[in-house]
PDB file of N, CA and C in Angstrom:
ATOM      1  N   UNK A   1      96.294 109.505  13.916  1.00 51.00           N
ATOM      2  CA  UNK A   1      97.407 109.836  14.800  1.00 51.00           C
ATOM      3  C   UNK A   1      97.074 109.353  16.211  1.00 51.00           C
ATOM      4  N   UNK A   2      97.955 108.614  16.953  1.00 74.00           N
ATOM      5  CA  UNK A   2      97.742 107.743  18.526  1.00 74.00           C
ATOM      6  C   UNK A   2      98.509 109.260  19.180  1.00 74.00           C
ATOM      7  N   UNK A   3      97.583 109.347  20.054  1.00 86.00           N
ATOM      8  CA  UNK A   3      98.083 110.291  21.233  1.00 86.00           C
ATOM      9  C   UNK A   3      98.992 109.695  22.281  1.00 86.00           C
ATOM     10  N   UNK A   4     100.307 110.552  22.492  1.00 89.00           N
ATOM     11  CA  UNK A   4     100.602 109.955  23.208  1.00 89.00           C
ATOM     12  C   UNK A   4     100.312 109.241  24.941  1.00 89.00           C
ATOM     13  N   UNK A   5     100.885 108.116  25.412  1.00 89.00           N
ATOM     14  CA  UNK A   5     100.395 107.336  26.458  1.00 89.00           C
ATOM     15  C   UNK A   5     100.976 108.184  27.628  1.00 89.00           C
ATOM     16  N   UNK A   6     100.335 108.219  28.951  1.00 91.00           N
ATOM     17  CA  UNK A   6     100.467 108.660  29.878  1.00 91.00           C
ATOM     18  C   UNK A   6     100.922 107.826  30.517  1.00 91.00           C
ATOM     19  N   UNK A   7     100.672 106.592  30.238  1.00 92.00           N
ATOM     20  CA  UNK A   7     100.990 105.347  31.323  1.00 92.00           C
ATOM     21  C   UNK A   7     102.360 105.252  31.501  1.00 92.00           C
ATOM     22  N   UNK A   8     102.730 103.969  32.577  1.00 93.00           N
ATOM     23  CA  UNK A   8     104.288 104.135  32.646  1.00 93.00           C
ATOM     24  C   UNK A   8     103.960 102.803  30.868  1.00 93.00           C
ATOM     25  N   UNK A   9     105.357 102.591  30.042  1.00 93.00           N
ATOM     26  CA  UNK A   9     105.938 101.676  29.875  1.00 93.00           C
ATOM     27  C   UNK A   9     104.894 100.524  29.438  1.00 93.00           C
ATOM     28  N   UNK A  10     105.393  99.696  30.943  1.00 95.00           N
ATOM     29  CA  UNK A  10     104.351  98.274  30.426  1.00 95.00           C
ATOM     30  C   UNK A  10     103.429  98.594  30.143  1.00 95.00           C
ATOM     31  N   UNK A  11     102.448  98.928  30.739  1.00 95.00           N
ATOM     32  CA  UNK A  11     100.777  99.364  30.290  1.00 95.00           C
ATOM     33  C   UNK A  11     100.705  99.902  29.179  1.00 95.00           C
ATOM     34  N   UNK A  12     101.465 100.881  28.388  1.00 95.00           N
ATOM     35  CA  UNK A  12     101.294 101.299  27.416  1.00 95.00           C
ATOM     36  C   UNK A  12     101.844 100.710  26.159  1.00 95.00           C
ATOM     37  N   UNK A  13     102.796  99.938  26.580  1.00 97.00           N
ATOM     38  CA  UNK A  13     103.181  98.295  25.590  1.00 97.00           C
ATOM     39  C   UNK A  13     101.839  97.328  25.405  1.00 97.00           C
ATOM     40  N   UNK A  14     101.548  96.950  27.064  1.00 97.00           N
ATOM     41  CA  UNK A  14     100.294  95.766  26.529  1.00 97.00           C
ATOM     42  C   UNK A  14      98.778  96.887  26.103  1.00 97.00           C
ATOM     43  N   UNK A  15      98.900  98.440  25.774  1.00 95.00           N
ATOM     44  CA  UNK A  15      97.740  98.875  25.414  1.00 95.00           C
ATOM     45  C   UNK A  15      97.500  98.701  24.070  1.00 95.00           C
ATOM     46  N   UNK A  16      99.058  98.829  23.572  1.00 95.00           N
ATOM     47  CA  UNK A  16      98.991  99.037  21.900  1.00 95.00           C
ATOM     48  C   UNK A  16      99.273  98.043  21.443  1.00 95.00           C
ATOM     49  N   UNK A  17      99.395  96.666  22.445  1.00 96.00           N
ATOM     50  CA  UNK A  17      99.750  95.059  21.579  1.00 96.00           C
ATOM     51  C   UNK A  17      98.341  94.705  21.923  1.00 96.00           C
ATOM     52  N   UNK A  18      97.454  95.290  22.830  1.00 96.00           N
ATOM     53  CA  UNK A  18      96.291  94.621  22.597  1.00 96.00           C
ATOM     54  C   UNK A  18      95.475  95.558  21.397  1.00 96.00           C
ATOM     55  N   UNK A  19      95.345  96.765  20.822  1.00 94.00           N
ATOM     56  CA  UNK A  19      94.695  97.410  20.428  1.00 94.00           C
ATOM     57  C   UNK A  19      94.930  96.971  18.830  1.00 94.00           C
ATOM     58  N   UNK A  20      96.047  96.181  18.762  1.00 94.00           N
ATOM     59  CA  UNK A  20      96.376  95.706  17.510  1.00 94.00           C
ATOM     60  C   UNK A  20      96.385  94.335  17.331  1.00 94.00           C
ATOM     61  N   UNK A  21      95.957  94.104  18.577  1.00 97.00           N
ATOM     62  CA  UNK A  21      95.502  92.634  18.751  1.00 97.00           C
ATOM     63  C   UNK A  21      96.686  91.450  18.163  1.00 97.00           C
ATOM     64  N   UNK A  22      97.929  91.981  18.948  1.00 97.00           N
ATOM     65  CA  UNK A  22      99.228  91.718  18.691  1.00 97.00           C
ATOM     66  C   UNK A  22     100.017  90.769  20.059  1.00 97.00           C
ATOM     67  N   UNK A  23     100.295  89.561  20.132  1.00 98.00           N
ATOM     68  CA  UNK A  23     100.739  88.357  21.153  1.00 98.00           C
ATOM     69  C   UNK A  23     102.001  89.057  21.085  1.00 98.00           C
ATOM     70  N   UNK A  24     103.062  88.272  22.060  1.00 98.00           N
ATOM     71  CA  UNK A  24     104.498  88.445  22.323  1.00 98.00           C
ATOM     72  C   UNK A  24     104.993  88.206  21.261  1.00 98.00           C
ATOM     73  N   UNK A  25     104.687  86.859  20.744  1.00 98.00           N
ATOM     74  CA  UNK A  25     104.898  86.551  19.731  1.00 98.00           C
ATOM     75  C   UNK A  25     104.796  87.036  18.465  1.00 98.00           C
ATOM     76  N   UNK A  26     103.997  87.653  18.044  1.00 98.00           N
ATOM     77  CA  UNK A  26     103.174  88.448  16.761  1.00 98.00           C
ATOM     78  C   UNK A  26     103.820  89.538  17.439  1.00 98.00           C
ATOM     79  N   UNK A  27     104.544  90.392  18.071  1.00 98.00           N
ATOM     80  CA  UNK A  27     105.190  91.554  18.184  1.00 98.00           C
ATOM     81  C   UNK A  27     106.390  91.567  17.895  1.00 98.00           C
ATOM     82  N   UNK A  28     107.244  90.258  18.090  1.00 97.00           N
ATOM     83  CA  UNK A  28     108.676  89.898  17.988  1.00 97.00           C
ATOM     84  C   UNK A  28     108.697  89.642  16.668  1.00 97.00           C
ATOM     85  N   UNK A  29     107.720  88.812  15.972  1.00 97.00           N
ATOM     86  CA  UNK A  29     107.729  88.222  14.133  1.00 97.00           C
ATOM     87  C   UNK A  29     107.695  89.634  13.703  1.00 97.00           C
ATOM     88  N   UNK A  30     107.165  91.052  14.502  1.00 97.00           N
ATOM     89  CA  UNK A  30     107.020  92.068  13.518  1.00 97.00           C
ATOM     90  C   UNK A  30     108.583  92.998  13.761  1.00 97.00           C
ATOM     91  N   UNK A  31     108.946  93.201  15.346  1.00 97.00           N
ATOM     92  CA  UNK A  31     110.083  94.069  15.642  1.00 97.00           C
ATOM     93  C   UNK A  31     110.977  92.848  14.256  1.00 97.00           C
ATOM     94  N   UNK A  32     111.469  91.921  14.041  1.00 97.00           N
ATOM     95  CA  UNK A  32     112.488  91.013  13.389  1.00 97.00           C
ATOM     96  C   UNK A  32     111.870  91.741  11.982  1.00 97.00           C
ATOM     97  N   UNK A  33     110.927  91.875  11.356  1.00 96.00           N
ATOM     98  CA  UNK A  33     110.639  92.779  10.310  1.00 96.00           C
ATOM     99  C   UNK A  33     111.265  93.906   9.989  1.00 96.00           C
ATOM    100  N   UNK A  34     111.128  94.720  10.985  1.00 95.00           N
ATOM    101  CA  UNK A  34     111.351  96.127  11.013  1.00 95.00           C
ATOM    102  C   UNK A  34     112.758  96.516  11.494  1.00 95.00           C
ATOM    103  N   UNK A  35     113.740  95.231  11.662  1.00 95.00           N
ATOM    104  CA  UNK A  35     114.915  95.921  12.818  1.00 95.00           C
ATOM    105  C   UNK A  35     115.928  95.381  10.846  1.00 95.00           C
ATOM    106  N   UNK A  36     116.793  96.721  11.261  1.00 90.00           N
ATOM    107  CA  UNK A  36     117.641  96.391  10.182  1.00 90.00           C
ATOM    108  C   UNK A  36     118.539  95.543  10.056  1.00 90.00           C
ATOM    109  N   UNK A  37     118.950  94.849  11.149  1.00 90.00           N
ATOM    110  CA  UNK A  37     119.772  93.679  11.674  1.00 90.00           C
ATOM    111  C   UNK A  37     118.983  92.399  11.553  1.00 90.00           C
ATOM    112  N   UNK A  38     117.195  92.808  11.463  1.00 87.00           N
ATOM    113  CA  UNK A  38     116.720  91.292  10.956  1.00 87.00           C
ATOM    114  C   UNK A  38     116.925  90.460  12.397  1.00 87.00           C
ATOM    115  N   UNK A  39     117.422  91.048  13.447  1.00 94.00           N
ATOM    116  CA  UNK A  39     117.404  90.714  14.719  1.00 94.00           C
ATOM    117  C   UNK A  39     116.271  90.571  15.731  1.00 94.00           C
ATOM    118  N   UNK A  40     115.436  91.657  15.694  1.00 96.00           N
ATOM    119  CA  UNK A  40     114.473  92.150  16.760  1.00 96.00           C
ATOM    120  C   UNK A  40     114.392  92.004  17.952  1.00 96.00           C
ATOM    121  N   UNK A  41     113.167  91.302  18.723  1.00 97.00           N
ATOM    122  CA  UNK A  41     113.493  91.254  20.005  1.00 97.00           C
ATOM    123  C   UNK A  41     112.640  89.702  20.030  1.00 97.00           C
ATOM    124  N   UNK A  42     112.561  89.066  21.487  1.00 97.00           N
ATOM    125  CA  UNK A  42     112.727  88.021  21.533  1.00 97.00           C
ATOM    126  C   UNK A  42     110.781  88.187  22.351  1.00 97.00           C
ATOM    127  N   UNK A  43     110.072  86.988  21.687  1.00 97.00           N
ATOM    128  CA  UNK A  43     109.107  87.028  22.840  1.00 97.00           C
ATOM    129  C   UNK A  43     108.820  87.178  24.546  1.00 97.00           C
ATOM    130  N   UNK A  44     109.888  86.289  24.722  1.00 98.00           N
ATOM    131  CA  UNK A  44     110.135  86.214  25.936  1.00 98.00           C
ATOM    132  C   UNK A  44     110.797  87.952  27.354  1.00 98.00           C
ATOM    133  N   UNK A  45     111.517  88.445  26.359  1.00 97.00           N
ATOM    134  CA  UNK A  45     111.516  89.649  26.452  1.00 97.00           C
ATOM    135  C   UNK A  45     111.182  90.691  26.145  1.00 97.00           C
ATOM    136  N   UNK A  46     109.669  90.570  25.462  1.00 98.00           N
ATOM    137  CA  UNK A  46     108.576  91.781  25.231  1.00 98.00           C
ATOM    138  C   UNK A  46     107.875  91.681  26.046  1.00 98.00           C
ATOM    139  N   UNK A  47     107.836  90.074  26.551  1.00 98.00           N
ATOM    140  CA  UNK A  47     106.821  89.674  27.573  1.00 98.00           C
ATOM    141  C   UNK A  47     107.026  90.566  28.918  1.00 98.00           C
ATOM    142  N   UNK A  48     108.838  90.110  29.701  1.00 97.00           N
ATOM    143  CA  UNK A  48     108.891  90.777  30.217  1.00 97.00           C
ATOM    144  C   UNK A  48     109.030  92.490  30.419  1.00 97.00           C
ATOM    145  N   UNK A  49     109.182  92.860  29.337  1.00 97.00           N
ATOM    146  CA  UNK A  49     108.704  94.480  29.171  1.00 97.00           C
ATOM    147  C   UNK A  49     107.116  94.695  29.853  1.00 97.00           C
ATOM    148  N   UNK A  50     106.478  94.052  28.898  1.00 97.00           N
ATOM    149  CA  UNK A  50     104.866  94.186  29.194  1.00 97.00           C
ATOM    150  C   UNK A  50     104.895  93.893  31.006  1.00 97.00           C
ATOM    151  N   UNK A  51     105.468  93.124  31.552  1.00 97.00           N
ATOM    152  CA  UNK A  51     105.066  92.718  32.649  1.00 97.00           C
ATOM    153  C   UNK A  51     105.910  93.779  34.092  1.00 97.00           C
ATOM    154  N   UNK A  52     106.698  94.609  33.202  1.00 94.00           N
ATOM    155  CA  UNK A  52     107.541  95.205  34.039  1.00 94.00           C
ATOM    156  C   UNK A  52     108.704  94.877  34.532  1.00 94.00           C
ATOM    157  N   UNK A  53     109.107  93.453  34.174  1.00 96.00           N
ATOM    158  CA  UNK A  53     110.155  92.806  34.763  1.00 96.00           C
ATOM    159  C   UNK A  53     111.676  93.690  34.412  1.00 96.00           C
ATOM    160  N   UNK A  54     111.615  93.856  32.853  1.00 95.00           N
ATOM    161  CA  UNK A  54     112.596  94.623  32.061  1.00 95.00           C
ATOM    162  C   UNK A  54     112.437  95.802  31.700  1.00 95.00           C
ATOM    163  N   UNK A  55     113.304  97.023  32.064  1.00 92.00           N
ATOM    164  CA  UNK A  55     113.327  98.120  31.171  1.00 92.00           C
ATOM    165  C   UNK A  55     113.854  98.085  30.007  1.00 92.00           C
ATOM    166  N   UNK A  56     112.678  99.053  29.027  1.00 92.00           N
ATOM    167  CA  UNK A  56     112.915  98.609  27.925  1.00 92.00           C
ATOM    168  C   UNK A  56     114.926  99.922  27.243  1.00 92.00           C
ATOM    169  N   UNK A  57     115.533 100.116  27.050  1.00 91.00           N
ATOM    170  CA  UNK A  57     116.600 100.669  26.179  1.00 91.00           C
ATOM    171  C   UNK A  57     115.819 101.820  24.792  1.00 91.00           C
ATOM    172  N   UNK A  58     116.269 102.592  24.763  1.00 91.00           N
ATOM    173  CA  UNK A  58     116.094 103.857  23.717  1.00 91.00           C
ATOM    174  C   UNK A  58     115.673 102.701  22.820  1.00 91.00           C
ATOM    175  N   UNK A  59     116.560 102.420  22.721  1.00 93.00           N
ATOM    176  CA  UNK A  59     116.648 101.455  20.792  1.00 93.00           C
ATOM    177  C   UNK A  59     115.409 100.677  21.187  1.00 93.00           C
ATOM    178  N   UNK A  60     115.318  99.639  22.013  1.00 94.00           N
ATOM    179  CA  UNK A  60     114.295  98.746  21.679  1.00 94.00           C
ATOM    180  C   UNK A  60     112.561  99.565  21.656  1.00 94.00           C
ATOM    181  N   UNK A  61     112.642 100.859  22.500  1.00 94.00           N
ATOM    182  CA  UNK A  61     111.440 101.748  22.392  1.00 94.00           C
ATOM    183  C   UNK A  61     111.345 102.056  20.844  1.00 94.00           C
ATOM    184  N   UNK A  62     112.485 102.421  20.044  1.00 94.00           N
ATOM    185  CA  UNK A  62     112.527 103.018  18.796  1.00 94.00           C
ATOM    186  C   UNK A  62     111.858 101.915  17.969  1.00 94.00           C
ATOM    187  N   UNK A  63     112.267 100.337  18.357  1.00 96.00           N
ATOM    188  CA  UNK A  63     112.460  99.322  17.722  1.00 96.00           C
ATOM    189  C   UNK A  63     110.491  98.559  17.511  1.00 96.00           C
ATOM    190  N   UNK A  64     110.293  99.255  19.173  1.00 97.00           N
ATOM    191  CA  UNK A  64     109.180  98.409  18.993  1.00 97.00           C
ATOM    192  C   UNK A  64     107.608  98.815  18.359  1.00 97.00           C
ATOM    193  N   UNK A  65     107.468 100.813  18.050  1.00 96.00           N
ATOM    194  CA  UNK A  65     107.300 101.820  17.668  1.00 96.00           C
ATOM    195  C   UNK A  65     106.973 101.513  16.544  1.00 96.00           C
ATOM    196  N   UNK A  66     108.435 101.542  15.522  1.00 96.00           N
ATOM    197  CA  UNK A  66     108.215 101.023  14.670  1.00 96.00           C
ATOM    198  C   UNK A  66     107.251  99.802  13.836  1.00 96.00           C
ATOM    199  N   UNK A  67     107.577  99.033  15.179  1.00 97.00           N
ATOM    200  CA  UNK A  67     106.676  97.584  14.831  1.00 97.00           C
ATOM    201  C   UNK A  67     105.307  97.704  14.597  1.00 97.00           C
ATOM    202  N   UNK A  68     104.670  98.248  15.572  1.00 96.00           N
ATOM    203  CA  UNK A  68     103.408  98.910  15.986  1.00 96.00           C
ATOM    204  C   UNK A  68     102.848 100.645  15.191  1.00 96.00           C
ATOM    205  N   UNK A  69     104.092 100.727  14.412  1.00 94.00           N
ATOM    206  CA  UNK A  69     103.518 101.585  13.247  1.00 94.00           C
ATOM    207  C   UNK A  69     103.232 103.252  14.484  1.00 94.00           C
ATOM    208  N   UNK A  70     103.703 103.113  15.833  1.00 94.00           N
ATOM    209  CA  UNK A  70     103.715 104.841  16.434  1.00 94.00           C
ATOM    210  C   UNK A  70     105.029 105.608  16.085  1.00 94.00           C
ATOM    211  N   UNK A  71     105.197 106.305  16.758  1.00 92.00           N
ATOM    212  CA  UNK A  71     105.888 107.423  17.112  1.00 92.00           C
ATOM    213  C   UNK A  71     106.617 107.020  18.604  1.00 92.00           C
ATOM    214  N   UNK A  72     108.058 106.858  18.455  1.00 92.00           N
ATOM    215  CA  UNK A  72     108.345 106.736  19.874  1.00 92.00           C
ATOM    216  C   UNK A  72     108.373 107.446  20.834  1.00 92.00           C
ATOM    217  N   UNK A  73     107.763 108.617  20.208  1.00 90.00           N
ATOM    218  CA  UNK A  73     107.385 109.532  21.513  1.00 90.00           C
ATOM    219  C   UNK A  73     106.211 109.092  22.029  1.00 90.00           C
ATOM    220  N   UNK A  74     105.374 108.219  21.622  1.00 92.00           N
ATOM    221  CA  UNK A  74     104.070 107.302  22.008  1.00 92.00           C
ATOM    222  C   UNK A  74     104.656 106.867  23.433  1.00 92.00           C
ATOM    223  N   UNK A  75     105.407 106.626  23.715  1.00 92.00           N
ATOM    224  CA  UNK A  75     106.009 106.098  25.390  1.00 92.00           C
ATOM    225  C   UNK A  75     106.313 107.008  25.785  1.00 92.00           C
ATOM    226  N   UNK A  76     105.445 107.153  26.811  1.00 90.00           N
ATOM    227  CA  UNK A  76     106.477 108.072  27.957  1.00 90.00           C
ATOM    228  C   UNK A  76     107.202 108.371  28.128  1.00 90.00           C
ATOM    229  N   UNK A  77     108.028 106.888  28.708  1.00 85.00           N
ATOM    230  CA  UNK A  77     109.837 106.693  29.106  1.00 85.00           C
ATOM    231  C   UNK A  77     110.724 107.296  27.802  1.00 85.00           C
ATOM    232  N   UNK A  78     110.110 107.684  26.767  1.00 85.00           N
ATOM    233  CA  UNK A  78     110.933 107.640  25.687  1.00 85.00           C
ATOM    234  C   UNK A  78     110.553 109.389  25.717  1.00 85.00           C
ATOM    235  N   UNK A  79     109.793 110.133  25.686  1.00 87.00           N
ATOM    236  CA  UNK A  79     109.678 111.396  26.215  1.00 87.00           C
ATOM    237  C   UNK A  79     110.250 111.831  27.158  1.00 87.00           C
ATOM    238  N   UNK A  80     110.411 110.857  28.688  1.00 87.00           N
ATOM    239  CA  UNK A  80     111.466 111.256  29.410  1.00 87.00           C
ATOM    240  C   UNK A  80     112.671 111.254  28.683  1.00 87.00           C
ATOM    241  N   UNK A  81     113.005 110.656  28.617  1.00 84.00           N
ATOM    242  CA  UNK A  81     114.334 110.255  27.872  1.00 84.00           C
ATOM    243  C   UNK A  81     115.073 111.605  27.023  1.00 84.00           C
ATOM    244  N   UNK A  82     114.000 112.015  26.612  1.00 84.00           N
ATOM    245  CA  UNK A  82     114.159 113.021  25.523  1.00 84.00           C
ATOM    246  C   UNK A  82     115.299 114.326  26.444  1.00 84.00           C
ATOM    247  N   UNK A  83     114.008 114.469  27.065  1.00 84.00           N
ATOM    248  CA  UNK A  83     114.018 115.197  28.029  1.00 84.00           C
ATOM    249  C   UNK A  83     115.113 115.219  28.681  1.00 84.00           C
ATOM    250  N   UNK A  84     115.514 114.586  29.384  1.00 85.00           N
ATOM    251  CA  UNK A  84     117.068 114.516  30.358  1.00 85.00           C
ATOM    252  C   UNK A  84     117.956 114.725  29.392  1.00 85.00           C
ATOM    253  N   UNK A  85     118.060 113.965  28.190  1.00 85.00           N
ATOM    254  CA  UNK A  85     118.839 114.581  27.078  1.00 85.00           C
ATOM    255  C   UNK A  85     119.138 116.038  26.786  1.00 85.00           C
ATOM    256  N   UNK A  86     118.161 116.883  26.458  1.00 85.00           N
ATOM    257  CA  UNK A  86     118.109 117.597  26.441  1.00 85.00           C
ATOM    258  C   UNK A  86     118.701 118.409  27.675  1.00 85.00           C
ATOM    259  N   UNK A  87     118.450 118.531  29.135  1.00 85.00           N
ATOM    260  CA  UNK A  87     118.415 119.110  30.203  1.00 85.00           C
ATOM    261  C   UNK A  87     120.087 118.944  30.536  1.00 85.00           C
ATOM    262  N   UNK A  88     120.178 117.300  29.496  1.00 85.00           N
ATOM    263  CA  UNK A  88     122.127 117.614  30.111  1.00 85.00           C
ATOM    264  C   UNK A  88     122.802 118.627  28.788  1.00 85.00           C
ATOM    265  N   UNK A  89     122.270 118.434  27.700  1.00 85.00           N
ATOM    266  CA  UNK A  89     122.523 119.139  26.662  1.00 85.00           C
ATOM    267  C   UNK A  89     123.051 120.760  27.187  1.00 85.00           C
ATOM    268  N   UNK A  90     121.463 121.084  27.866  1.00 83.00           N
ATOM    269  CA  UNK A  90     121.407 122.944  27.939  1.00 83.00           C
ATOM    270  C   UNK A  90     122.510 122.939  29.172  1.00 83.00           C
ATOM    271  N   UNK A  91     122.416 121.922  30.964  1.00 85.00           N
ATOM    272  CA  UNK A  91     123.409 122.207  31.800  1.00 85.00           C
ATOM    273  C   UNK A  91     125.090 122.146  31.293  1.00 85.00           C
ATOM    274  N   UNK A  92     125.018 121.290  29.910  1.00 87.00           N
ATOM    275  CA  UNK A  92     126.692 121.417  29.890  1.00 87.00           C
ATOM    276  C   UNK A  92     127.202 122.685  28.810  1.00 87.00           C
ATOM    277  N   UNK A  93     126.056 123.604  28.406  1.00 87.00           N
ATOM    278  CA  UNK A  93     125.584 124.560  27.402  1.00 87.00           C
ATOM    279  C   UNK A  93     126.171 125.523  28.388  1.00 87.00           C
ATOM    280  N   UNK A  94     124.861 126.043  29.072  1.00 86.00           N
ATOM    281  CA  UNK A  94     124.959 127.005  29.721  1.00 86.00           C
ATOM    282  C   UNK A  94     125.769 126.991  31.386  1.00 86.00           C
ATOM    283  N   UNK A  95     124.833 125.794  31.837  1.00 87.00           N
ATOM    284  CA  UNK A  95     126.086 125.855  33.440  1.00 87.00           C
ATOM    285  C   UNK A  95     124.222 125.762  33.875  1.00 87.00           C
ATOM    286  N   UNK A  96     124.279 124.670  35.041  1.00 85.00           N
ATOM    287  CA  UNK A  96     123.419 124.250  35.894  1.00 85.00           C
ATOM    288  C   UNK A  96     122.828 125.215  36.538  1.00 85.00           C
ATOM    289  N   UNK A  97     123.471 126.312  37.510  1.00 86.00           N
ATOM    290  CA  UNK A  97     122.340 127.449  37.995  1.00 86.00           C
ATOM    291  C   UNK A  97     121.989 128.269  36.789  1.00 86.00           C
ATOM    292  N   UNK A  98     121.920 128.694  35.677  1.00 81.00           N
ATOM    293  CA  UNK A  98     120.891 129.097  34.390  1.00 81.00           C
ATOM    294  C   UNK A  98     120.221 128.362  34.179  1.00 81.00           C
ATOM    295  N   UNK A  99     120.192 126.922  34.251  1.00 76.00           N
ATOM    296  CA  UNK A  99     119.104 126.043  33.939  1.00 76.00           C
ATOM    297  C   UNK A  99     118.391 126.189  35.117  1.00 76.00           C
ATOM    298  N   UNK A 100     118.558 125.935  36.129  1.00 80.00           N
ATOM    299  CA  UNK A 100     117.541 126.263  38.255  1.00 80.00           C
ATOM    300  C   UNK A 100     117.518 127.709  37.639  1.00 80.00           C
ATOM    301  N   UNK A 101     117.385 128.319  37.439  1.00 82.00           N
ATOM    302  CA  UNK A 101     117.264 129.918  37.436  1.00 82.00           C
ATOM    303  C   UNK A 101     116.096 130.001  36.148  1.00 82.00           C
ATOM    304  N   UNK A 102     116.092 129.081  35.017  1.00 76.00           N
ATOM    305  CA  UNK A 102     114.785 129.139  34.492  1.00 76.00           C
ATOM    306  C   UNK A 102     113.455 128.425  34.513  1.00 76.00           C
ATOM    307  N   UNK A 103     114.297 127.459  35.322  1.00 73.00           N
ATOM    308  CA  UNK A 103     113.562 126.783  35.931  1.00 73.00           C
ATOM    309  C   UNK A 103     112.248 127.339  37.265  1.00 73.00           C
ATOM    310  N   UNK A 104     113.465 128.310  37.823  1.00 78.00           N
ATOM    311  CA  UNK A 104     112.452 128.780  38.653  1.00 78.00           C
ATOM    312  C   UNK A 104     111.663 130.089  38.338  1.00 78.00           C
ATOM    313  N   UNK A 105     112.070 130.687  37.099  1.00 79.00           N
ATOM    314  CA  UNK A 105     111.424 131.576  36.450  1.00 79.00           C
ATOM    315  C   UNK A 105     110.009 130.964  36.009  1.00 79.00           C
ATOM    316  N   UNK A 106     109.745 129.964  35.583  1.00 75.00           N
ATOM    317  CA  UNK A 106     108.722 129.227  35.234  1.00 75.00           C
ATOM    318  C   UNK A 106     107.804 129.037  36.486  1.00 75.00           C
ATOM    319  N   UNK A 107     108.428 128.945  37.201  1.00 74.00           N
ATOM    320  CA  UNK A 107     107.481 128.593  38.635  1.00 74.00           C
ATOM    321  C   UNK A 107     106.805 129.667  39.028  1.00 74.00           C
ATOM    322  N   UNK A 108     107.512 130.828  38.997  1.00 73.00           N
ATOM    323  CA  UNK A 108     106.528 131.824  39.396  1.00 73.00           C
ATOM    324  C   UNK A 108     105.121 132.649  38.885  1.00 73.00           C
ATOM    325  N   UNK A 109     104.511 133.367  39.270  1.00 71.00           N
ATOM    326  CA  UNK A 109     103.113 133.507  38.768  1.00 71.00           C
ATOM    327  C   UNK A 109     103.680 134.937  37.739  1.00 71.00           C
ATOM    328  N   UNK A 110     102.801 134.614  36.958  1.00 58.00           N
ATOM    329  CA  UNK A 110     103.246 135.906  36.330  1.00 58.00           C
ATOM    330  C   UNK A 110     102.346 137.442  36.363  1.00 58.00           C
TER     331      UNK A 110
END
């Protein structure tokens, strides 16, 4: 089991394409494997993922996960992600001051 990465994003893209000893190229021949469209993603734009140029999209985190055999909760951004999901989920649930109101229940010492 890979713990998840602390890093932002890129770094934690080129951690697990180097740890698998996986090129732009050899990541894209594998996302085109794994994408059900037989589509995947393009070298040139894993590259720029890795390099920071591009944010990567839910799907292509899901997409590239897969490739690399993690958990897309293995990314960060994809844990954030979760997260705000969730946070609009409970504010359109309950109503925004219950969410600041447990929010700040948490803050305090107990």
């Amino acid at each position: 089991l890979v713990t998840p990465s602390r890093k932002p994003f890129p770094e934690a893209l080129r951690e697990v394409m180097e740890r698998q000893g996986l090129s732009f190229r050899g990541l894209a021949d594998l996302t085109r494997s794994v994408d059900a469209k037989g589509k995947g993603l393009s070298h040139g734009y894993i590259g720029h993922l890795a390099r920071g140029v591009a944010r990567p999209t839910v799907e292509n985190m899901e997409l590239i996960a897969r490739a690399v055999g993690v958990d897309p909760t293995y990314f960060r951004e994809y844990r954030e992600h979760l997260a705000a999901v969730e946070a609009r989920r409970l504010v359109s649930k309950v109503g925004l001051d219950r969410v600041m109101e447990a929010l700040r229940q948490l803050d305090r010492p107990s």
